[in-house]
Amino acid sequence: MQSIRRIIHIAFVLCAICPALQAARPAEQADSAYKAGNYEEAARLYESALRTEKSAETYYNAGNAYFRLNDYPRAILYYERALRINPADEDAAYNLDLCRTKITDRFDRYPEMFFITWFKQFAYGQPADVWGNYGLCALLFSLIGFGIYRFGVSLRLRKAGFAIGVALLVATIVLEIFAALQDHRNRTEIKAVVMSETPFLPDDGTNTSKRTLHEGTTVTVLDEGIDGEAQVELPDGKTGWVKEKSLERVNK
């Protein structure tokens, strides 16, 4: 009787872990297909894996598969999604820039002060939770510094502990600000990639600057209008309206 219960217990455990094993299988099969040069199959399997596991690594691998298929718009979309989860992924950033040299549209970036650019690159260079964890570590060492100040046996040691505590407390505040900025950006900035050609009607109401946006262009969605239109901002800072159906959002 006890052995039967044990068998039933094992059966329940296997039933519980089988779905997890099946969920992980498409990504593993996709890796094998990619290594074998079967990029169409790899892309299909990565898509299947992303239905259950939306990780930066899987998005990046899917982008690589589409890049190999010369499907640059979809590769851009997946590199953008990988970077949204992990902004520090240098390989995804490099491949994204490479893809942008392969598409039709070119933009001159709108000018801004160099220190603003540097600040954005640094502040948005890590995920919000990473900045938050750094802030917690800085706070912990700050408390240790203040502990040394409070209980140090010599004046020099106490001064050093106080200086370290204050410096790391300031660092904690700065790091938590970075975390808040990144979190706010993730929640409010809606990026999308043009997946099919669409006319771009500028906000100035004239047709002199009317143009067509081609596949692969990344835009920021500002608003949704009537008749299936969306207001977007181009990489050069210009704003206007496009067909919503031509876009696929990055933060899906």
mmCIF file of C-alpha atoms in Angstrom:
data_model
loop_
_atom_site.group_PDB
_atom_site.id
_atom_site.type_symbol
_atom_site.label_atom_id
_atom_site.label_comp_id
_atom_site.label_asym_id
_atom_site.label_seq_id
_atom_site.Cartn_x
_atom_site.Cartn_y
_atom_site.Cartn_z
ATOM 1 C CA MET A 1 0.000 0.000 0.000
ATOM 2 C CA GLN A 2 2.839 2.348 0.874
ATOM 3 C CA SER A 3 4.584 1.610 -2.420
ATOM 4 C CA ILE A 4 1.411 2.459 -4.348
ATOM 5 C CA ARG A 5 1.190 5.804 -2.563
ATOM 6 C CA ARG A 6 4.818 6.463 -3.409
ATOM 7 C CA ILE A 7 4.177 5.730 -7.088
ATOM 8 C CA ILE A 8 1.167 8.045 -7.084
ATOM 9 C CA HIS A 9 3.231 10.761 -5.412
ATOM 10 C CA ILE A 10 5.982 10.410 -8.027
ATOM 11 C CA ALA A 11 3.374 10.566 -10.790
ATOM 12 C CA PHE A 12 1.983 13.836 -9.398
ATOM 13 C CA VAL A 13 5.498 15.306 -9.193
ATOM 14 C CA LEU A 14 6.220 14.341 -12.792
ATOM 15 C CA CYS A 15 2.931 15.887 -13.919
ATOM 16 C CA ALA A 16 3.901 19.092 -12.156
ATOM 17 C CA ILE A 17 7.361 19.395 -13.681
ATOM 18 C CA CYS A 18 6.505 18.257 -17.219
ATOM 19 C CA PRO A 19 4.954 21.603 -18.268
ATOM 20 C CA ALA A 20 8.084 23.431 -17.119
ATOM 21 C CA LEU A 21 10.270 21.036 -19.070
ATOM 22 C CA GLN A 22 8.123 21.478 -22.171
ATOM 23 C CA ALA A 23 8.240 25.274 -21.798
ATOM 24 C CA ALA A 24 12.032 25.218 -21.752
ATOM 25 C CA ARG A 25 12.302 22.851 -24.723
ATOM 26 C CA PRO A 26 11.556 25.315 -27.588
ATOM 27 C CA ALA A 27 14.445 27.616 -26.601
ATOM 28 C CA GLU A 28 16.851 24.681 -26.466
ATOM 29 C CA GLN A 29 15.607 23.383 -29.821
ATOM 30 C CA ALA A 30 15.901 26.896 -31.235
ATOM 31 C CA ASP A 31 19.533 27.111 -30.122
ATOM 32 C CA SER A 32 20.247 23.797 -31.843
ATOM 33 C CA ALA A 33 18.482 24.900 -35.034
ATOM 34 C CA TYR A 34 20.416 28.190 -35.032
ATOM 35 C CA LYS A 35 23.756 26.428 -34.601
ATOM 36 C CA ALA A 36 22.809 24.107 -37.477
ATOM 37 C CA GLY A 37 22.093 27.108 -39.723
ATOM 38 C CA ASN A 38 18.338 26.466 -39.871
ATOM 39 C CA TYR A 39 17.429 30.073 -39.089
ATOM 40 C CA GLU A 40 13.775 29.888 -40.129
ATOM 41 C CA GLU A 41 13.153 27.024 -37.737
ATOM 42 C CA ALA A 42 15.177 28.770 -35.032
ATOM 43 C CA ALA A 43 13.090 31.949 -35.388
ATOM 44 C CA ARG A 44 9.870 29.946 -35.178
ATOM 45 C CA LEU A 45 11.042 28.129 -32.057
ATOM 46 C CA TYR A 46 12.251 31.319 -30.383
ATOM 47 C CA GLU A 47 8.805 32.815 -31.047
ATOM 48 C CA SER A 48 7.277 29.764 -29.393
ATOM 49 C CA ALA A 49 9.618 30.056 -26.405
ATOM 50 C CA LEU A 50 8.739 33.744 -25.978
ATOM 51 C CA ARG A 51 5.098 32.873 -25.392
ATOM 52 C CA THR A 52 6.085 31.507 -21.982
ATOM 53 C CA GLU A 53 9.466 33.119 -21.212
ATOM 54 C CA LYS A 54 10.050 36.745 -22.174
ATOM 55 C CA SER A 55 13.742 36.993 -21.334
ATOM 56 C CA ALA A 56 16.344 39.368 -22.751
ATOM 57 C CA GLU A 57 18.456 36.416 -23.901
ATOM 58 C CA THR A 58 15.629 34.817 -25.876
ATOM 59 C CA TYR A 59 14.689 38.143 -27.493
ATOM 60 C CA TYR A 60 18.340 38.663 -28.413
ATOM 61 C CA ASN A 61 18.632 35.175 -29.912
ATOM 62 C CA ALA A 62 15.422 35.680 -31.875
ATOM 63 C CA GLY A 63 16.832 38.950 -33.198
ATOM 64 C CA ASN A 64 19.954 37.107 -34.349
ATOM 65 C CA ALA A 65 17.836 34.528 -36.182
ATOM 66 C CA TYR A 66 15.867 37.219 -38.010
ATOM 67 C CA PHE A 67 19.087 39.086 -38.789
ATOM 68 C CA ARG A 68 20.422 35.942 -40.462
ATOM 69 C CA LEU A 69 17.193 35.817 -42.491
ATOM 70 C CA ASN A 70 17.742 39.458 -43.573
ATOM 71 C CA ASP A 71 14.469 40.348 -41.829
ATOM 72 C CA TYR A 72 15.966 43.508 -40.382
ATOM 73 C CA PRO A 73 12.715 45.125 -39.150
ATOM 74 C CA ARG A 74 11.843 42.121 -37.013
ATOM 75 C CA ALA A 75 15.457 41.799 -35.861
ATOM 76 C CA ILE A 76 15.315 45.448 -34.757
ATOM 77 C CA LEU A 77 12.071 44.778 -32.904
ATOM 78 C CA TYR A 78 13.580 41.908 -30.928
ATOM 79 C CA TYR A 79 16.845 43.697 -30.186
ATOM 80 C CA GLU A 80 14.778 46.623 -28.883
ATOM 81 C CA ARG A 81 12.815 44.232 -26.656
ATOM 82 C CA ALA A 82 16.034 42.661 -25.367
ATOM 83 C CA LEU A 83 17.437 46.093 -24.509
ATOM 84 C CA ARG A 84 14.224 47.101 -22.792
ATOM 85 C CA ILE A 85 14.748 44.237 -20.338
ATOM 86 C CA ASN A 86 18.540 44.567 -20.151
ATOM 87 C CA PRO A 87 19.804 47.999 -21.294
ATOM 88 C CA ALA A 88 23.370 46.945 -20.480
ATOM 89 C CA ASP A 89 23.418 44.264 -23.224
ATOM 90 C CA GLU A 90 26.232 45.581 -25.407
ATOM 91 C CA ASP A 91 25.838 42.809 -28.004
ATOM 92 C CA ALA A 92 22.161 43.658 -28.547
ATOM 93 C CA ALA A 93 22.994 47.373 -28.786
ATOM 94 C CA TYR A 94 25.748 46.693 -31.339
ATOM 95 C CA ASN A 95 23.545 44.436 -33.469
ATOM 96 C CA LEU A 96 20.723 46.973 -33.295
ATOM 97 C CA ASP A 97 22.988 49.711 -34.643
ATOM 98 C CA LEU A 98 24.187 47.316 -37.351
ATOM 99 C CA CYS A 99 20.589 46.567 -38.381
ATOM 100 C CA ARG A 100 19.817 50.269 -38.665
ATOM 101 C CA THR A 101 22.485 50.602 -41.352
ATOM 102 C CA LYS A 102 20.516 48.078 -43.416
ATOM 103 C CA ILE A 103 17.136 49.870 -43.482
ATOM 104 C CA THR A 104 15.882 52.660 -45.735
ATOM 105 C CA ASP A 105 15.174 55.547 -43.374
ATOM 106 C CA ARG A 106 17.976 57.730 -42.019
ATOM 107 C CA PHE A 107 17.600 60.415 -39.371
ATOM 108 C CA ASP A 108 19.755 63.190 -37.999
ATOM 109 C CA ARG A 109 19.373 63.022 -34.246
ATOM 110 C CA TYR A 110 17.977 66.194 -32.710
ATOM 111 C CA PRO A 111 20.779 68.129 -30.964
ATOM 112 C CA GLU A 112 21.157 68.220 -27.199
ATOM 113 C CA MET A 113 23.913 69.240 -24.830
ATOM 114 C CA PHE A 114 26.643 66.621 -24.587
ATOM 115 C CA PHE A 115 26.354 66.283 -20.814
ATOM 116 C CA ILE A 116 22.627 65.523 -21.170
ATOM 117 C CA THR A 117 23.474 62.743 -23.636
ATOM 118 C CA TRP A 118 26.103 61.346 -21.268
ATOM 119 C CA PHE A 119 23.691 61.483 -18.338
ATOM 120 C CA LYS A 120 20.985 59.607 -20.270
ATOM 121 C CA GLN A 121 23.437 56.976 -21.453
ATOM 122 C CA PHE A 122 24.620 56.405 -17.888
ATOM 123 C CA ALA A 123 21.265 56.637 -16.085
ATOM 124 C CA TYR A 124 19.495 54.400 -18.593
ATOM 125 C CA GLY A 125 22.429 52.011 -18.925
ATOM 126 C CA GLN A 126 21.162 49.549 -16.305
ATOM 127 C CA PRO A 127 17.729 48.077 -15.480
ATOM 128 C CA ALA A 128 15.801 49.718 -12.651
ATOM 129 C CA ASP A 129 16.206 46.715 -10.343
ATOM 130 C CA VAL A 130 19.984 46.749 -10.830
ATOM 131 C CA TRP A 131 20.183 50.431 -9.858
ATOM 132 C CA GLY A 132 17.928 49.663 -6.892
ATOM 133 C CA ASN A 133 20.172 46.813 -5.727
ATOM 134 C CA TYR A 134 23.251 49.016 -6.048
ATOM 135 C CA GLY A 135 21.453 51.617 -3.946
ATOM 136 C CA LEU A 136 20.675 49.079 -1.216
ATOM 137 C CA CYS A 137 24.311 47.953 -1.137
ATOM 138 C CA ALA A 138 25.471 51.568 -0.872
ATOM 139 C CA LEU A 139 23.009 52.145 1.964
ATOM 140 C CA LEU A 140 24.301 49.087 3.827
ATOM 141 C CA PHE A 141 27.921 50.255 3.611
ATOM 142 C CA SER A 142 26.818 53.750 4.544
ATOM 143 C CA LEU A 143 25.341 52.390 7.762
ATOM 144 C CA ILE A 144 28.596 50.537 8.426
ATOM 145 C CA GLY A 145 30.465 53.822 7.962
ATOM 146 C CA PHE A 146 28.186 55.587 10.435
ATOM 147 C CA GLY A 147 28.662 52.643 12.815
ATOM 148 C CA ILE A 148 32.416 53.158 12.646
ATOM 149 C CA TYR A 149 31.859 56.862 13.345
ATOM 150 C CA ARG A 150 29.713 56.054 16.367
ATOM 151 C CA PHE A 151 31.823 53.295 17.884
ATOM 152 C CA GLY A 152 35.337 53.977 16.494
ATOM 153 C CA VAL A 153 38.156 53.855 19.016
ATOM 154 C CA SER A 154 40.159 56.741 17.518
ATOM 155 C CA LEU A 155 39.271 60.190 16.221
ATOM 156 C CA ARG A 156 40.853 59.522 12.819
ATOM 157 C CA LEU A 157 38.854 56.314 12.384
ATOM 158 C CA ARG A 158 35.645 58.061 13.395
ATOM 159 C CA LYS A 159 36.253 60.876 10.890
ATOM 160 C CA ALA A 160 36.905 58.348 8.134
ATOM 161 C CA GLY A 161 33.729 56.436 9.049
ATOM 162 C CA PHE A 162 31.668 59.632 8.960
ATOM 163 C CA ALA A 163 33.061 60.672 5.555
ATOM 164 C CA ILE A 164 32.410 57.222 4.109
ATOM 165 C CA GLY A 165 28.915 57.139 5.568
ATOM 166 C CA VAL A 166 27.978 60.526 4.106
ATOM 167 C CA ALA A 167 29.481 59.747 0.680
ATOM 168 C CA LEU A 168 27.692 56.428 0.421
ATOM 169 C CA LEU A 169 24.429 57.934 1.638
ATOM 170 C CA VAL A 170 24.632 60.458 -1.200
ATOM 171 C CA ALA A 171 25.446 57.588 -3.587
ATOM 172 C CA THR A 172 22.369 55.721 -2.311
ATOM 173 C CA ILE A 173 20.138 58.687 -3.122
ATOM 174 C CA VAL A 174 21.645 59.084 -6.604
ATOM 175 C CA LEU A 175 21.328 55.371 -7.391
ATOM 176 C CA GLU A 176 17.713 55.267 -6.243
ATOM 177 C CA ILE A 177 17.006 58.301 -8.443
ATOM 178 C CA PHE A 178 18.483 56.389 -11.395
ATOM 179 C CA ALA A 179 16.258 53.423 -10.518
ATOM 180 C CA ALA A 180 13.186 55.683 -10.370
ATOM 181 C CA LEU A 181 14.064 57.335 -13.707
ATOM 182 C CA GLN A 182 14.521 53.987 -15.437
ATOM 183 C CA ASP A 183 11.297 52.636 -13.950
ATOM 184 C CA HIS A 184 9.384 55.747 -15.038
ATOM 185 C CA ARG A 185 10.840 55.454 -18.524
ATOM 186 C CA ASN A 186 9.820 51.807 -18.806
ATOM 187 C CA ARG A 187 6.269 52.588 -17.704
ATOM 188 C CA THR A 188 5.689 55.721 -19.794
ATOM 189 C CA GLU A 189 7.863 55.500 -22.929
ATOM 190 C CA ILE A 190 6.080 53.509 -25.631
ATOM 191 C CA LYS A 191 8.405 52.568 -28.482
ATOM 192 C CA ALA A 192 7.308 50.837 -31.663
ATOM 193 C CA VAL A 193 8.890 49.581 -34.869
ATOM 194 C CA VAL A 194 7.421 50.243 -38.297
ATOM 195 C CA MET A 195 6.672 46.824 -39.811
ATOM 196 C CA SER A 196 5.060 48.002 -43.051
ATOM 197 C CA GLU A 197 5.360 51.226 -45.049
ATOM 198 C CA THR A 198 3.164 54.026 -43.783
ATOM 199 C CA PRO A 199 2.691 57.697 -44.679
ATOM 200 C CA PHE A 200 3.889 60.153 -42.034
ATOM 201 C CA LEU A 201 1.754 63.291 -41.700
ATOM 202 C CA PRO A 202 3.641 65.946 -39.703
ATOM 203 C CA ASP A 203 1.974 67.865 -36.907
ATOM 204 C CA ASP A 204 2.603 71.223 -38.594
ATOM 205 C CA GLY A 205 -0.393 70.520 -40.840
ATOM 206 C CA THR A 206 1.529 71.030 -44.088
ATOM 207 C CA ASN A 207 2.365 68.521 -46.777
ATOM 208 C CA THR A 208 5.796 69.988 -47.466
ATOM 209 C CA SER A 209 7.485 67.615 -45.031
ATOM 210 C CA LYS A 210 5.187 64.657 -45.655
ATOM 211 C CA ARG A 211 7.156 61.462 -46.073
ATOM 212 C CA THR A 212 6.878 57.694 -46.018
ATOM 213 C CA LEU A 213 8.278 55.681 -43.158
ATOM 214 C CA HIS A 214 9.746 52.331 -44.118
ATOM 215 C CA GLU A 215 10.134 49.028 -42.323
ATOM 216 C CA GLY A 216 12.546 49.006 -39.396
ATOM 217 C CA THR A 217 12.185 52.613 -38.268
ATOM 218 C CA THR A 218 11.805 52.894 -34.491
ATOM 219 C CA VAL A 219 9.413 55.565 -33.222
ATOM 220 C CA THR A 220 8.006 56.683 -29.875
ATOM 221 C CA VAL A 221 4.228 56.517 -29.620
ATOM 222 C CA LEU A 222 2.845 59.718 -28.088
ATOM 223 C CA ASP A 223 -0.906 59.356 -28.529
ATOM 224 C CA GLU A 224 -3.635 57.383 -30.264
ATOM 225 C CA GLY A 225 -6.109 59.161 -32.511
ATOM 226 C CA ILE A 226 -9.230 58.236 -34.394
ATOM 227 C CA ASP A 227 -9.467 56.098 -37.533
ATOM 228 C CA GLY A 228 -6.610 53.831 -36.426
ATOM 229 C CA GLU A 229 -3.919 56.522 -36.355
ATOM 230 C CA ALA A 230 -1.123 57.055 -33.854
ATOM 231 C CA GLN A 231 0.894 60.163 -33.069
ATOM 232 C CA VAL A 232 4.597 59.331 -33.007
ATOM 233 C CA GLU A 233 7.941 60.993 -32.514
ATOM 234 C CA LEU A 234 10.712 60.201 -34.986
ATOM 235 C CA PRO A 235 14.362 59.729 -33.977
ATOM 236 C CA ASP A 236 15.082 63.297 -35.155
ATOM 237 C CA GLY A 237 12.464 64.730 -32.777
ATOM 238 C CA LYS A 238 9.768 65.482 -35.377
ATOM 239 C CA THR A 239 6.213 64.462 -34.509
ATOM 240 C CA GLY A 240 3.303 63.418 -36.694
ATOM 241 C CA TRP A 241 0.713 60.764 -37.437
ATOM 242 C CA VAL A 242 1.004 57.259 -38.925
ATOM 243 C CA LYS A 243 -1.258 54.250 -39.324
ATOM 244 C CA GLU A 244 -1.384 52.273 -36.073
ATOM 245 C CA LYS A 245 -1.611 48.945 -37.930
ATOM 246 C CA SER A 246 1.815 49.551 -39.469
ATOM 247 C CA LEU A 247 3.459 49.503 -36.028
ATOM 248 C CA GLU A 248 4.426 46.766 -33.617
ATOM 249 C CA ARG A 249 5.113 47.934 -30.090
ATOM 250 C CA VAL A 250 8.356 47.095 -28.332
ATOM 251 C CA ASN A 251 6.864 46.949 -24.829
ATOM 252 C CA LYS A 252 4.360 44.293 -25.739
#
